[in-house]
Every structure is written in C-alpha cells, then in structure tokens.
C-alpha cells in the first residue's frame, strides 16, 4: 500500500478519504426512509451498474470501480444524526456495495450498523459479498430490525463472469445467503439485472428461483437499465440502447420473461415482486 496525502492505492484501485457533511440521506427507494453510503464508488465494478450515474463526484463516476471515496467521518456524523432525525428504515448501501473489500479494513459499515441498531433504526442490507457474515454477531440480536438481500444474477458462475468484474461469484453469494438465513435473519434475493441473452433463459430463472425457495427468501427482480454511461457495455453485448429503451421487441421480451419468472415462482411457492414499480 502506498499513500499520497489523503489517498491510498491498493493495487490499481485508488482510495480517497473524504469528510462528508451528512451520513443519512432521504431515500426514494421503496420501503426505505434513508440511505447510508459510507463509500462513493464500488470495487465490484459491474459493467451493468448504473449507480455511477447517481454519483456526484466526477472521479469515482468516470473511473467506476477504480477510484473509491471513503467517508471517514461517517460514523461520527451518524451518531449525532440518529439523535435528531425520525427513526425509520435505512438502506445499506443504495449506490455502492456496503461489503466491498475495503470494508474489511475500515469497518465503517459495521460501526454504522451498531449505531443504527442500538438507536432502533431498521436496516436493509443489499450485497454481493460474503463479508456480511462478519457482522452476524451484531445483526442477529436485532433480527426484527434487519433484512439482508443478496444479488443473485445466475447460479452458474460462468454466466456473468467478466460482467460482474470483481464481485464475488454467485456460488459464494449463495453459500453466504444460506448462512445468513440459517442465523435466523430475514433474507431476500435480488434477481437483477435480467439481461437479454445472458440470464433470461428458463434454466437460469429456475436456478435463481430455487435459491429463493431453499432459503425462504422473497425474490425481487429488475431489468437491465440504460444510462448514457452504459453505452459501451451495451455495445459489448450487442444491444442498441435506442432499440432497448424504445423498441417494441424489448417490451415483448420483458413481458415474456416476466411471465415465465412469475410462473416458475408460482410453481415453487416463491413470493416474487418487481423491485421497482416502473
Ligand atoms: S456491486 Fe452493485 S453497486 Fe457495486 S458495481 Fe456492482 S451493481 Fe454497482
């Protein structure tokens, strides 16, 4: 590790320590009152990730996955904010993965969870990383206030290898999901994004739904979304953004995949919900 002022390099990834002005932000996401994002940018560097388009810092937005800002004062801010704001549900994290590798060192998520849960806030965690298992000791005693969701885009590690560039493989996520469920916490599966030609086939759908069934998890699903920052990725997978966003073919594609997914969920007794209403 080499340092330069408030920056640290670990391999090719540059970490920059910043001071935030607030910890909790209002969330417009369903079921969430607040969002807590200790990091700006995400090491996992998924090619389909549109979180970058909500990033107001240019460096992590334009070098997504290779530059990550760390809000070093977020726990102190949070300690003061939980005394002032109305209690509610907090999403960790809404525009980054809370359990990206640097969290193993900084422990900002762990410390934030302790503050939130002791203050009576509900926490909703979404991750692709088994690192969440580290925090079961503080989550389990508050099981009525905790939900943990894992993004499972396929049960076959090879399907999105190279797309979910640095994320732990689905098999590791599934093993971690089982352990979280076995600890007694409420779990859910996020099947998304569903991408034309990559993970929209019956075998993939059946595999992901089966994981939800085995872990008694609700399954939320969502589609590949287009933002200008993803034009290159669309090119790589051979999709025209214009046709994808406005074309009739993709309206029909979405409808037929959704029908198939709902049918498989019904057959397996899995509760299946669109992640977003649009
Ligand atoms: S893990 Fe989530 S936030 Fe991180 S790059 Fe992938 S999609 Fe984006």
Coordinates of C-alpha atoms and ligand atoms in Angstrom, one line a residue:
X1 CA 0.0 0.0 0.0
X2 CA 1.4 3.4 -0.9
X3 CA 0.0 6.7 0.3
X4 CA -0.2 10.1 -1.1
X5 CA -1.7 12.6 1.3
X6 CA -5.3 11.5 1.8
X7 CA -5.1 8.9 -0.9
X8 CA -4.2 5.3 -0.7
X9 CA -3.5 2.8 -3.6
X10 CA -4.3 -0.8 -3.2
X11 CA -3.3 -2.5 -6.4
X12 CA -4.9 -0.5 -9.3
X13 CA -7.6 1.0 -7.1
X14 CA -7.2 4.5 -5.6
X15 CA -9.0 5.2 -2.3
X16 CA -9.5 8.8 -1.3
X17 CA -10.5 9.7 2.2
X18 CA -13.1 12.5 2.4
X19 CA -15.1 14.2 5.0
X20 CA -18.9 14.0 4.4
X21 CA -21.3 16.7 5.6
X22 CA -24.1 14.2 6.5
X23 CA -24.5 10.5 6.9
X24 CA -28.1 9.7 6.2
X25 CA -29.8 10.9 3.1
X26 CA -33.5 10.7 2.3
X27 CA -34.3 7.7 0.0
X28 CA -36.8 7.5 -2.7
X29 CA -36.5 3.7 -2.9
X30 CA -39.5 1.5 -2.0
X31 CA -39.5 0.6 1.7
X32 CA -36.6 2.8 2.7
X33 CA -36.7 6.1 4.6
X34 CA -33.0 6.8 4.4
X35 CA -29.9 5.7 2.5
X36 CA -26.4 5.3 4.1
X37 CA -23.5 5.1 1.7
X38 CA -20.1 5.0 3.5
X39 CA -18.3 4.7 0.2
X40 CA -18.6 6.5 -3.1
X41 CA -17.9 4.1 -6.0
X42 CA -17.7 0.4 -5.9
X43 CA -14.8 -2.0 -6.2
X44 CA -17.0 -4.7 -7.7
X45 CA -17.1 -2.7 -10.9
X46 CA -20.1 -4.5 -12.5
X47 CA -20.4 -3.5 -16.2
X48 CA -24.1 -3.0 -16.0
X49 CA -24.0 -0.8 -12.9
X50 CA -26.0 2.4 -13.3
X51 CA -25.3 3.6 -9.7
X52 CA -22.5 5.6 -11.2
X53 CA -24.9 7.9 -12.9
X54 CA -26.1 9.0 -9.4
X55 CA -22.6 9.7 -8.3
X56 CA -21.9 13.4 -7.9
X57 CA -18.2 13.1 -7.7
X58 CA -16.6 13.1 -11.1
X59 CA -13.5 10.9 -10.3
X60 CA -15.3 7.8 -9.0
X61 CA -18.1 8.3 -11.6
X62 CA -15.7 8.3 -14.6
X63 CA -13.3 5.7 -13.2
X64 CA -16.0 3.4 -11.7
X65 CA -14.5 0.7 -9.6
X66 CA -11.0 2.1 -9.8
X67 CA -11.5 5.2 -7.6
X68 CA -13.4 4.9 -4.4
X69 CA -14.0 7.7 -1.9
X70 CA -14.2 6.7 1.8
X71 CA -16.3 8.9 4.1
X72 CA -14.0 8.7 7.0
X73 CA -16.2 10.7 9.4
X74 CA -19.5 8.9 8.6
X75 CA -19.8 7.1 12.0
X76 CA -19.4 10.3 14.0
X77 CA -22.0 12.0 11.8
X78 CA -24.3 9.1 12.2
X79 CA -24.0 9.1 16.0
X80 CA -25.3 12.6 16.1
X81 CA -27.9 12.2 13.3
X82 CA -29.7 9.3 14.9
X83 CA -30.5 11.5 17.9
X84 CA -32.0 14.2 15.7
X85 CA -33.9 12.5 12.9
X86 CA -37.1 10.5 13.0
X87 CA -36.4 6.7 13.3
X88 CA -37.0 4.7 10.1
X89 CA -35.6 2.1 7.7
X90 CA -32.1 2.6 6.3
X91 CA -30.8 1.1 3.1
X92 CA -27.1 0.0 3.2
X93 CA -25.9 0.9 0.7
X94 CA -28.0 2.2 -2.2
X95 CA -25.4 3.2 -4.7
X96 CA -22.5 1.0 -3.8
X97 CA -21.9 -2.4 -2.2
X98 CA -21.5 -1.9 1.5
X99 CA -19.3 -5.0 1.8
X100 CA -16.7 -4.2 -0.8
X101 CA -13.2 -5.4 0.2
X102 CA -12.0 -2.1 1.9
X103 CA -14.8 -2.5 4.5
X104 CA -12.8 -5.4 5.9
X105 CA -10.2 -2.7 6.9
X106 CA -12.3 0.4 7.6
X107 CA -15.2 -1.3 9.4
X108 CA -17.3 1.7 8.7
X109 CA -20.4 -0.4 7.8
X110 CA -20.0 -2.5 10.9
X111 CA -19.7 0.6 13.2
X112 CA -22.7 2.2 11.4
X113 CA -24.8 -0.8 11.9
X114 CA -24.1 -0.8 15.7
X115 CA -25.1 2.9 15.9
X116 CA -28.3 2.4 13.8
X117 CA -29.5 -0.8 15.6
X118 CA -28.8 0.5 19.1
X119 CA -30.9 3.6 18.2
X120 CA -33.8 1.4 16.9
X121 CA -33.5 2.0 13.2
X122 CA -34.3 -0.8 10.8
X123 CA -31.5 -1.7 8.4
X124 CA -31.9 -3.2 4.9
X125 CA -28.6 -4.6 3.5
X126 CA -28.0 -5.5 -0.1
X127 CA -24.7 -7.0 -1.1
X128 CA -22.9 -9.4 -3.3
X129 CA -20.3 -10.2 -0.7
X130 CA -19.9 -12.9 2.0
X131 CA -18.2 -10.2 4.1
X132 CA -21.6 -9.5 5.6
X133 CA -21.1 -12.8 7.6
X134 CA -18.5 -11.0 9.7
X135 CA -21.3 -8.8 11.1
X136 CA -23.8 -11.5 12.0
X137 CA -22.8 -11.1 15.7
X138 CA -24.3 -7.6 15.8
X139 CA -27.2 -8.3 13.3
X140 CA -28.7 -11.4 14.9
X141 CA -29.6 -9.9 18.3
X142 CA -31.6 -7.3 16.4
X143 CA -33.2 -9.8 13.9
X144 CA -36.5 -8.0 13.9
X145 CA -34.8 -4.9 12.6
X146 CA -32.7 -6.5 9.9
X147 CA -33.1 -7.7 6.4
X148 CA -30.3 -9.0 4.2
X149 CA -30.6 -9.3 0.5
X150 CA -28.1 -10.9 -1.9
X151 CA -28.0 -10.1 -5.6
X152 CA -28.1 -13.4 -7.4
X153 CA -28.0 -13.0 -11.2
X154 CA -27.4 -16.7 -12.0
X155 CA -26.5 -19.8 -10.2
X156 CA -23.8 -20.6 -12.7
X157 CA -20.6 -18.6 -12.0
X158 CA -19.6 -18.6 -15.7
X159 CA -22.8 -16.7 -16.9
X160 CA -21.8 -13.2 -15.9
X161 CA -18.1 -13.7 -15.3
X162 CA -16.4 -10.7 -16.9
X163 CA -19.6 -8.6 -16.4
X164 CA -19.6 -8.6 -12.6
X165 CA -16.0 -7.8 -12.9
X166 CA -14.7 -8.0 -9.4
X167 CA -17.7 -9.2 -7.5
X168 CA -17.6 -12.5 -5.5
X169 CA -19.1 -15.2 -7.7
X170 CA -22.7 -16.2 -7.4
X171 CA -21.8 -19.5 -5.7
X172 CA -20.1 -17.6 -2.9
X173 CA -23.1 -15.4 -2.5
X174 CA -25.4 -18.3 -2.4
X175 CA -23.4 -20.0 0.4
X176 CA -23.4 -16.8 2.3
X177 CA -27.1 -16.3 1.8
X178 CA -27.7 -19.8 3.3
X179 CA -25.7 -19.0 6.3
X180 CA -27.5 -15.7 6.9
X181 CA -30.8 -17.4 6.6
X182 CA -29.6 -20.1 9.0
X183 CA -28.8 -17.4 11.5
X184 CA -32.5 -16.5 11.6
X185 CA -32.4 -13.2 9.8
X186 CA -35.0 -12.3 7.1
X187 CA -33.4 -12.7 3.7
X188 CA -34.3 -11.8 0.1
X189 CA -32.9 -12.4 -3.3
X190 CA -32.5 -9.7 -5.9
X191 CA -32.5 -11.2 -9.4
X192 CA -31.2 -8.3 -11.4
X193 CA -30.5 -7.0 -13.7
X194 CA -32.1 -9.5 -16.1
X195 CA -30.1 -9.0 -19.3
X196 CA -31.3 -10.1 -22.8
X197 CA -29.5 -13.2 -24.0
X198 CA -27.4 -13.5 -20.8
X199 CA -29.5 -14.6 -17.9
X200 CA -33.1 -14.5 -19.2
X201 CA -33.4 -18.2 -20.0
X202 CA -35.5 -20.8 -18.3
X203 CA -32.6 -22.7 -16.7
X204 CA -31.2 -19.5 -15.1
X205 CA -34.6 -18.4 -13.9
X206 CA -35.3 -21.8 -12.4
X207 CA -31.9 -21.8 -10.7
X208 CA -32.3 -18.4 -9.1
X209 CA -35.9 -19.1 -8.0
X210 CA -34.8 -22.4 -6.4
X211 CA -32.2 -20.5 -4.3
X212 CA -35.0 -18.2 -3.1
X213 CA -37.2 -21.2 -2.4
X214 CA -34.5 -23.1 -0.5
X215 CA -33.7 -20.0 1.7
X216 CA -37.3 -19.0 2.1
X217 CA -36.5 -15.6 0.6
X218 CA -38.7 -13.2 -1.3
X219 CA -37.5 -12.7 -4.8
X220 CA -37.2 -9.2 -6.2
X221 CA -36.4 -8.8 -9.9
X222 CA -35.3 -6.0 -12.1
X223 CA -34.2 -5.4 -15.7
X224 CA -31.1 -4.1 -17.3
X225 CA -31.4 -0.3 -17.3
X226 CA -29.9 2.1 -19.7
X227 CA -27.9 5.2 -18.7
X228 CA -25.6 7.1 -21.0
X229 CA -22.6 5.8 -19.0
X230 CA -23.5 2.3 -20.1
X231 CA -23.4 2.9 -23.8
X232 CA -20.1 1.0 -24.1
X233 CA -21.4 -2.0 -22.2
X234 CA -24.5 -2.1 -24.5
X235 CA -22.1 -2.2 -27.4
X236 CA -20.2 -5.1 -25.9
X237 CA -23.3 -7.2 -25.5
X238 CA -24.6 -6.2 -28.9
X239 CA -27.6 -4.2 -27.8
X240 CA -28.8 -0.9 -29.4
X241 CA -29.6 1.4 -26.5
X242 CA -32.3 3.2 -28.6
X243 CA -34.0 -0.1 -29.5
X244 CA -33.7 -1.4 -26.0
X245 CA -35.2 1.7 -24.5
X246 CA -38.0 2.3 -27.1
X247 CA -38.3 -0.8 -29.2
X248 CA -41.4 -3.0 -29.3
X249 CA -39.2 -6.1 -29.3
X250 CA -37.9 -5.4 -25.8
X251 CA -41.4 -4.6 -24.4
X252 CA -42.4 -8.0 -25.6
X253 CA -39.1 -9.6 -24.3
X254 CA -39.7 -8.1 -20.9
X255 CA -43.3 -9.3 -20.8
X256 CA -42.5 -12.9 -21.8
X257 CA -39.6 -13.2 -19.3
X258 CA -41.7 -11.8 -16.6
X259 CA -44.5 -14.2 -17.3
X260 CA -42.0 -17.1 -17.2
X261 CA -40.5 -15.9 -14.0
X262 CA -43.9 -15.4 -12.3
X263 CA -44.9 -18.9 -13.5
X264 CA -41.8 -20.6 -12.1
X265 CA -42.1 -18.7 -8.8
X266 CA -45.8 -19.7 -8.5
X267 CA -44.8 -23.4 -9.1
X268 CA -42.1 -23.3 -6.5
X269 CA -44.2 -21.2 -4.0
X270 CA -41.8 -18.3 -4.0
X271 CA -43.1 -14.7 -3.4
X272 CA -41.9 -12.7 -6.5
X273 CA -42.1 -8.9 -6.6
X274 CA -40.8 -6.4 -9.2
X275 CA -38.1 -4.4 -7.4
X276 CA -39.4 -1.1 -8.8
X277 CA -42.8 0.0 -9.8
X278 CA -41.9 1.5 -13.3
Ligands
LIG1 S1 -22.0 -4.4 -6.7 FE1 -23.8 -3.2 -7.1 S2 -23.1 -1.1 -6.7 FE2 -21.2 -2.3 -6.9 S3 -20.7 -2.2 -9.1 FE3 -22.0 -4.0 -8.8 S4 -24.1 -3.3 -9.3 FE4 -22.8 -1.5 -8.9

